[in-house]
Amino acid sequence: MAIADVKEFAHLTEADVEALGREFDQIRADFEEKLGEEDATYIRRLITIQRRLNVASRAMLFGSHRRELWWAGALTLAVAKILENMEIGHNVMHGQWDWMNDPEVHSSTWEWDNVCPADQWKHSHNYLHHTYTNVIGKDKDVGYEILRVRSDQPWHPYYLTQPVVNAMLMLAFEYGVSLHDLDIDGLVRWQIEDPEEFKKKFKGILVKQARQIGKDYILFPALTGKNFRPTATANLTANLIRNVWSYAIIFCGHFPDGAEVFTEEELESETQGEWYLRQLLASANFTGNRLMHVMSGSLGYQIEHHLYPDLPSNRYPAIQERVRALCEKYDLPYTTGSFPKQFWQATRSIWRLSLPARKMREASEKRQSLGLPRYRGAVPSTGDQTPQAGQTPPAPANTPGHPNPTGSTSA
């Protein structure tokens, strides 16, 4: 069930939460002082590697009529796209490298290889998602507005199609993300809050999608001449691989067992310490080697990313040590597990929540009668779960997309 009071859930006093907030602030200050040439070299080197992989993949596809070059080109292009979207684009647009004052590697200028316009993504993700993380009714990432991912969401017969819809979302993930900043709920109800803004954003999405489709399925295939068709299918394959990978990584961060959700009541007069605590409880990590973390945009450190979304991703392993120490000190959960485990838990929850609450309770009771643990998220009772309107919580950091940024070293 969604949490209405994060302090009570974590069994911390108000003084404890304030002290925890100061310690999290100190971690930020300590790592901001360390930023320098090592971090700048990391991102610049990664951008160079990604661009070389992109060029190499396009060169291979000039011979895409040959099976071995088709596969080599498609897989290399998929890796290049994943690197650009995850470890580079996602993190650059979070403002993690703005302190470098490099106009090329800056959140205000970076436009990624994705059908979602950067400016809309920065608002829906950097501001809405990272400010209202896992708050039902505020965070559009909770269910992506087409899935039921928590038992608090009212059930509808439509959700019986959820396993199929989820698979379609996985394959076309970038297109689903591109609709994030639109007033989809208003469109469904025929009550769009700001029709002019909706039209403007929708036009921006169409322009970006046309540009990406033209690049991947017309321009680059045309450059390979008679190999137009195999090059286009190789590009499609690379995009599908990137979409499936991105979907899996992101769903592992917020939907496995242990990642909590919150009602809008929690936002009422939320302090910075409470905001930190909510980020900690709402996120989940997964384990892996360094290559795995780079390919996942360092989102295997999802907890650290949500605590410090604008600190450079290459610092997350060191930040993790400090965060885990605080969790031990304050007896707080730190949700982590292997990538297959986290992905399975997220997928299992989506399948299970396609059923009405009564069916979930019956399945949970049956498991308990067999001596097995109850399903996470099983609904104990029904009732009015309508969230109350809350106040805007303090911004976590000066990330791009926030309507009222404050001055700090990393935008």
XYZ file of C-alpha atoms in Angstrom:
411
model
C 0.000 0.000 0.000
C 1.108 3.561 -0.642
C 2.831 5.361 2.227
C 1.311 8.589 3.599
C 3.933 9.309 6.289
C 7.515 8.402 5.404
C 8.822 9.105 8.929
C 6.330 6.733 10.519
C 7.015 4.061 7.903
C 10.763 4.277 8.545
C 10.259 4.395 12.342
C 12.290 7.601 12.603
C 11.623 10.664 14.717
C 11.533 14.124 13.225
C 14.955 14.800 14.749
C 16.304 11.600 13.178
C 15.060 12.639 9.746
C 16.596 16.095 10.102
C 19.917 14.561 11.121
C 19.722 12.114 8.219
C 19.067 14.978 5.845
C 22.148 16.834 7.080
C 24.282 13.731 6.558
C 22.980 13.297 3.017
C 23.702 16.992 2.403
C 27.252 16.443 3.631
C 27.775 13.607 1.158
C 26.735 15.952 -1.648
C 29.067 18.699 -0.450
C 31.991 16.286 -0.120
C 31.638 14.967 -3.663
C 31.015 18.364 -5.215
C 34.401 19.430 -3.821
C 36.062 16.459 -5.564
C 34.763 17.226 -9.058
C 37.557 17.941 -11.496
C 39.585 16.793 -14.476
C 39.132 13.088 -13.703
C 35.370 13.438 -14.121
C 35.650 15.604 -17.239
C 38.027 13.104 -18.810
C 35.596 10.274 -18.080
C 32.641 11.775 -19.927
C 34.678 13.111 -22.841
C 36.368 9.747 -23.352
C 33.012 7.968 -23.234
C 31.535 10.347 -25.818
C 34.504 9.683 -28.100
C 34.089 5.907 -27.746
C 30.363 6.136 -28.449
C 30.860 8.230 -31.572
C 33.506 5.874 -32.927
C 31.194 2.915 -32.363
C 28.433 4.775 -34.203
C 30.670 5.516 -37.188
C 32.009 1.942 -37.248
C 28.477 0.505 -37.231
C 27.390 2.735 -40.116
C 30.487 1.731 -42.083
C 29.805 -1.981 -41.519
C 26.276 -1.588 -42.844
C 27.581 -0.549 -46.249
C 28.079 -4.310 -46.562
C 24.764 -5.183 -44.905
C 23.890 -7.621 -47.717
C 26.380 -9.962 -46.040
C 24.954 -11.662 -42.961
C 28.067 -11.242 -40.807
C 28.320 -7.506 -41.528
C 24.565 -7.080 -40.979
C 24.826 -8.584 -37.507
C 28.064 -6.780 -36.669
C 26.627 -3.447 -37.778
C 23.273 -3.924 -36.017
C 24.820 -5.002 -32.698
C 27.496 -2.293 -32.752
C 24.863 0.333 -33.517
C 22.711 -0.989 -30.649
C 25.652 -0.607 -28.245
C 26.309 2.928 -29.532
C 22.658 3.885 -29.069
C 22.523 2.390 -25.569
C 25.659 4.268 -24.510
C 24.358 7.532 -25.942
C 20.929 7.228 -24.337
C 21.914 5.788 -20.967
C 25.346 6.765 -19.626
C 25.753 9.870 -21.792
C 22.437 11.474 -22.798
C 20.448 10.656 -19.652
C 23.194 11.864 -17.344
C 24.263 14.901 -19.376
C 20.650 16.111 -19.507
C 20.455 15.709 -15.736
C 23.082 18.437 -15.501
C 25.745 16.100 -14.108
C 28.432 17.748 -16.230
C 27.183 21.345 -16.339
C 29.902 22.391 -13.878
C 32.435 21.877 -16.714
C 30.903 24.871 -18.558
C 31.412 22.987 -21.824
C 28.701 24.088 -24.285
C 28.889 20.734 -26.076
C 28.434 18.632 -22.917
C 25.698 20.616 -21.221
C 22.119 19.888 -20.219
C 20.833 22.971 -22.046
C 22.259 21.944 -25.429
C 22.336 18.137 -25.545
C 19.779 16.499 -27.861
C 19.852 12.730 -27.672
C 19.391 9.945 -30.216
C 15.804 9.265 -29.172
C 12.304 10.146 -30.418
C 11.544 11.983 -27.154
C 12.432 15.718 -27.366
C 15.103 16.598 -24.817
C 13.244 19.621 -23.428
C 10.094 17.608 -22.735
C 12.071 14.747 -21.196
C 13.861 17.138 -18.856
C 10.531 18.411 -17.550
C 8.737 15.069 -17.200
C 11.775 13.193 -15.887
C 14.156 15.625 -14.183
C 11.432 17.679 -12.553
C 8.254 15.618 -12.206
C 9.793 12.186 -11.659
C 12.762 13.207 -9.532
C 10.755 15.631 -7.406
C 7.635 13.484 -6.939
C 9.317 10.082 -7.106
C 6.783 7.235 -6.818
C 3.996 9.539 -5.631
C 0.802 8.145 -7.126
C -0.988 10.862 -9.078
C 2.123 13.048 -9.469
C 4.916 10.849 -10.834
C 4.171 9.891 -14.440
C 6.793 7.167 -14.301
C 4.496 5.169 -11.997
C 2.797 2.984 -14.579
C 3.745 5.215 -17.503
C 0.002 6.061 -17.485
C -0.876 2.788 -19.218
C 0.039 0.139 -16.624
C -1.230 -0.705 -13.161
C 1.943 -1.133 -11.123
C 0.619 -0.745 -7.573
C -2.375 -2.188 -5.746
C -3.450 1.347 -4.787
C -4.377 2.049 -8.404
C -8.074 1.236 -8.983
C -8.545 -1.886 -11.082
C -10.282 -1.747 -14.483
C -10.993 -4.581 -16.939
C -8.544 -2.895 -19.311
C -5.723 -4.062 -17.049
C -6.371 -7.679 -18.055
C -4.481 -6.745 -21.233
C -1.548 -5.499 -19.181
C 0.914 -8.335 -20.001
C 0.449 -7.651 -23.724
C 0.550 -3.862 -23.311
C 3.694 -4.210 -21.212
C 5.414 -6.239 -23.943
C 4.459 -3.617 -26.538
C 5.797 -0.862 -24.292
C 9.078 -2.738 -23.970
C 9.530 -2.968 -27.752
C 8.501 0.646 -28.414
C 9.865 2.112 -25.200
C 11.276 5.337 -26.651
C 7.864 6.132 -28.154
C 6.167 5.563 -24.812
C 8.656 7.871 -23.107
C 8.097 10.514 -25.806
C 4.459 10.863 -24.664
C 5.375 11.364 -21.006
C 5.098 15.123 -20.906
C 1.690 15.207 -22.600
C -1.557 15.494 -20.649
C -2.609 11.948 -21.570
C -5.092 11.660 -18.701
C -6.779 14.856 -19.861
C -6.862 13.587 -23.431
C -8.567 10.357 -22.356
C -11.190 12.346 -20.407
C -11.510 14.953 -23.185
C -10.524 17.564 -20.584
C -7.049 18.711 -21.602
C -5.890 21.310 -19.083
C -4.007 23.495 -21.580
C -4.929 22.666 -25.214
C -2.407 25.106 -26.687
C 0.460 23.667 -24.655
C -0.668 20.153 -25.601
C -0.605 21.058 -29.308
C 2.824 22.661 -28.989
C 4.318 19.649 -27.226
C 2.656 17.174 -29.584
C 4.052 19.061 -32.571
C 7.523 18.917 -30.979
C 7.185 15.142 -30.572
C 6.115 14.688 -34.205
C 9.057 16.774 -35.419
C 11.545 14.777 -33.321
C 10.043 11.449 -34.365
C 10.124 12.445 -38.034
C 13.796 13.414 -37.678
C 14.736 10.115 -36.020
C 12.708 7.994 -38.451
C 14.182 9.887 -41.400
C 17.718 9.380 -40.110
C 17.479 5.674 -39.274
C 15.114 4.436 -41.973
C 15.655 6.766 -44.940
C 18.932 8.736 -44.879
C 21.423 6.124 -43.632
C 19.853 3.238 -45.575
C 19.856 5.403 -48.722
C 23.591 6.052 -48.290
C 24.219 2.301 -48.628
C 22.590 2.240 -52.067
C 21.351 -1.191 -53.090
C 21.632 -2.316 -49.462
C 18.821 0.059 -48.438
C 16.518 -2.663 -47.120
C 19.030 -4.697 -45.049
C 20.483 -1.484 -43.618
C 17.015 -0.281 -42.605
C 16.225 -3.615 -40.916
C 19.597 -3.512 -39.111
C 18.750 -0.022 -37.830
C 15.335 -1.259 -36.694
C 16.986 -4.163 -34.878
C 19.409 -1.799 -33.121
C 16.514 0.408 -31.988
C 14.549 -2.597 -30.701
C 17.563 -3.838 -28.723
C 18.068 -0.363 -27.243
C 14.370 -0.100 -26.334
C 14.219 -3.498 -24.620
C 17.433 -2.826 -22.702
C 16.348 0.647 -21.579
C 12.961 -0.651 -20.481
C 14.517 -3.465 -18.443
C 17.021 -1.179 -16.726
C 14.471 1.475 -15.816
C 11.809 -0.944 -14.597
C 14.416 -2.620 -12.370
C 14.912 0.689 -10.589
C 11.351 1.363 -9.405
C 9.148 -1.710 -9.642
C 10.883 -4.635 -7.861
C 9.960 -5.775 -4.357
C 11.104 -3.209 -1.803
C 10.525 -0.096 -3.942
C 7.756 1.783 -2.142
C 5.091 4.195 -3.410
C 3.546 7.187 -1.663
C 0.307 9.152 -1.495
C 0.174 12.897 -2.084
C -0.300 13.353 1.666
C 3.415 12.663 2.045
C 4.163 15.854 0.092
C 2.485 18.110 2.634
C 5.233 20.251 4.165
C 7.841 17.684 3.111
C 11.304 18.617 4.357
C 14.576 18.014 2.552
C 15.322 15.145 4.949
C 11.967 13.554 4.192
C 12.601 13.995 0.479
C 15.902 12.117 0.823
C 14.155 9.367 2.767
C 11.452 9.025 0.125
C 14.058 8.718 -2.642
C 15.827 5.994 -0.672
C 12.651 3.986 -0.093
C 11.300 4.458 -3.632
C 14.352 3.185 -5.506
C 16.038 -0.170 -6.054
C 19.552 -1.073 -7.178
C 20.958 -4.058 -9.016
C 24.442 -5.510 -8.908
C 26.917 -5.952 -11.770
C 30.436 -5.291 -12.981
C 31.687 -1.925 -14.229
C 30.743 -2.615 -17.867
C 27.220 -3.530 -16.798
C 26.861 -0.241 -14.919
C 28.180 1.842 -17.817
C 25.813 0.148 -20.261
C 22.918 0.758 -17.876
C 23.637 4.468 -17.453
C 24.818 3.752 -13.896
C 21.167 3.097 -13.005
C 22.246 -0.020 -11.168
C 22.934 2.707 -8.588
C 19.348 3.913 -8.822
C 19.234 4.805 -5.122
C 22.321 6.996 -5.383
C 21.033 8.485 -8.624
C 17.767 9.520 -6.993
C 19.508 10.973 -3.981
C 21.965 12.924 -6.163
C 20.620 13.089 -9.745
C 22.981 15.896 -10.737
C 26.245 14.405 -9.431
C 28.401 12.661 -12.090
C 27.538 9.003 -12.545
C 31.154 7.843 -12.325
C 31.049 8.897 -8.652
C 28.130 6.627 -7.738
C 30.206 3.606 -6.633
C 31.977 5.747 -4.013
C 28.734 7.491 -3.042
C 27.123 4.082 -2.551
C 29.557 3.221 0.238
C 28.539 6.349 2.173
C 24.815 5.779 1.552
C 24.897 2.165 2.702
C 26.728 3.205 5.855
C 23.926 5.684 6.634
C 21.300 3.000 6.026
C 23.033 0.767 8.562
C 23.356 3.632 11.037
C 19.646 4.518 10.886
C 18.419 0.938 10.352
C 16.941 1.749 6.938
C 16.362 -0.704 4.080
C 18.706 -0.657 1.091
C 16.986 -2.511 -1.747
C 19.337 -4.300 -4.117
C 19.715 -7.612 -5.921
C 20.968 -9.206 -9.108
C 19.700 -7.833 -12.414
C 17.733 -11.023 -13.303
C 16.116 -11.060 -9.863
C 15.064 -7.402 -9.978
C 13.753 -7.704 -13.529
C 11.766 -10.825 -12.689
C 10.211 -9.176 -9.630
C 9.180 -6.117 -11.671
C 7.705 -8.273 -14.445
C 5.918 -10.577 -11.986
C 4.322 -7.581 -10.274
C 3.039 -6.188 -13.568
C 1.489 -9.544 -14.520
C -0.019 -10.026 -11.062
C -1.489 -6.520 -10.882
C -3.402 -7.093 -14.107
C -5.872 -9.009 -11.902
C -8.465 -7.395 -9.631
C -7.677 -6.961 -5.944
C -9.910 -9.872 -4.885
C -8.000 -12.300 -7.100
C -4.704 -10.998 -5.704
C -5.871 -11.483 -2.118
C -7.049 -15.018 -2.858
C -3.725 -15.896 -4.491
C -1.824 -14.394 -1.566
C -3.916 -16.313 0.974
C -3.353 -19.531 -0.948
C 0.409 -18.972 -0.894
C 0.315 -18.316 2.852
C -1.686 -21.514 3.429
C 1.135 -23.381 1.705
C 3.707 -21.757 3.981
C 4.958 -19.373 1.282
C 5.401 -15.608 1.761
C 2.440 -13.437 0.760
C 2.627 -11.554 -2.509
C 4.086 -8.107 -2.202
C 1.410 -5.506 -2.800
C -1.526 -7.790 -2.005
C -4.484 -5.632 -1.044
C -5.690 -6.244 2.532
C -8.882 -4.214 2.188
C -10.715 -1.834 -0.076
C -11.676 1.736 0.542
C -11.167 5.280 -0.566
C -7.541 5.694 -1.577
C -8.011 9.100 -3.156
C -4.826 11.099 -2.449
C -5.080 14.561 -1.012
C -3.562 17.573 -2.695
C -0.147 18.376 -1.332
C 2.364 21.161 -1.441
C 5.358 21.156 -3.747
C 8.272 19.529 -1.919
C 11.727 21.080 -1.843
C 13.600 20.521 -5.098
C 16.237 17.812 -4.700
C 18.795 19.628 -6.790
C 19.031 22.186 -9.516
C 18.291 19.721 -12.323
C 17.158 20.951 -15.757
C 13.397 21.008 -16.186
C 12.658 22.354 -12.725
C 10.555 25.507 -13.105
C 12.182 27.302 -10.152
C 15.892 26.409 -10.130
C 18.146 27.683 -7.407
C 21.811 28.450 -7.630
C 24.210 25.554 -7.186
C 27.379 24.275 -8.716
C 25.625 21.676 -10.871
C 22.458 22.756 -12.656
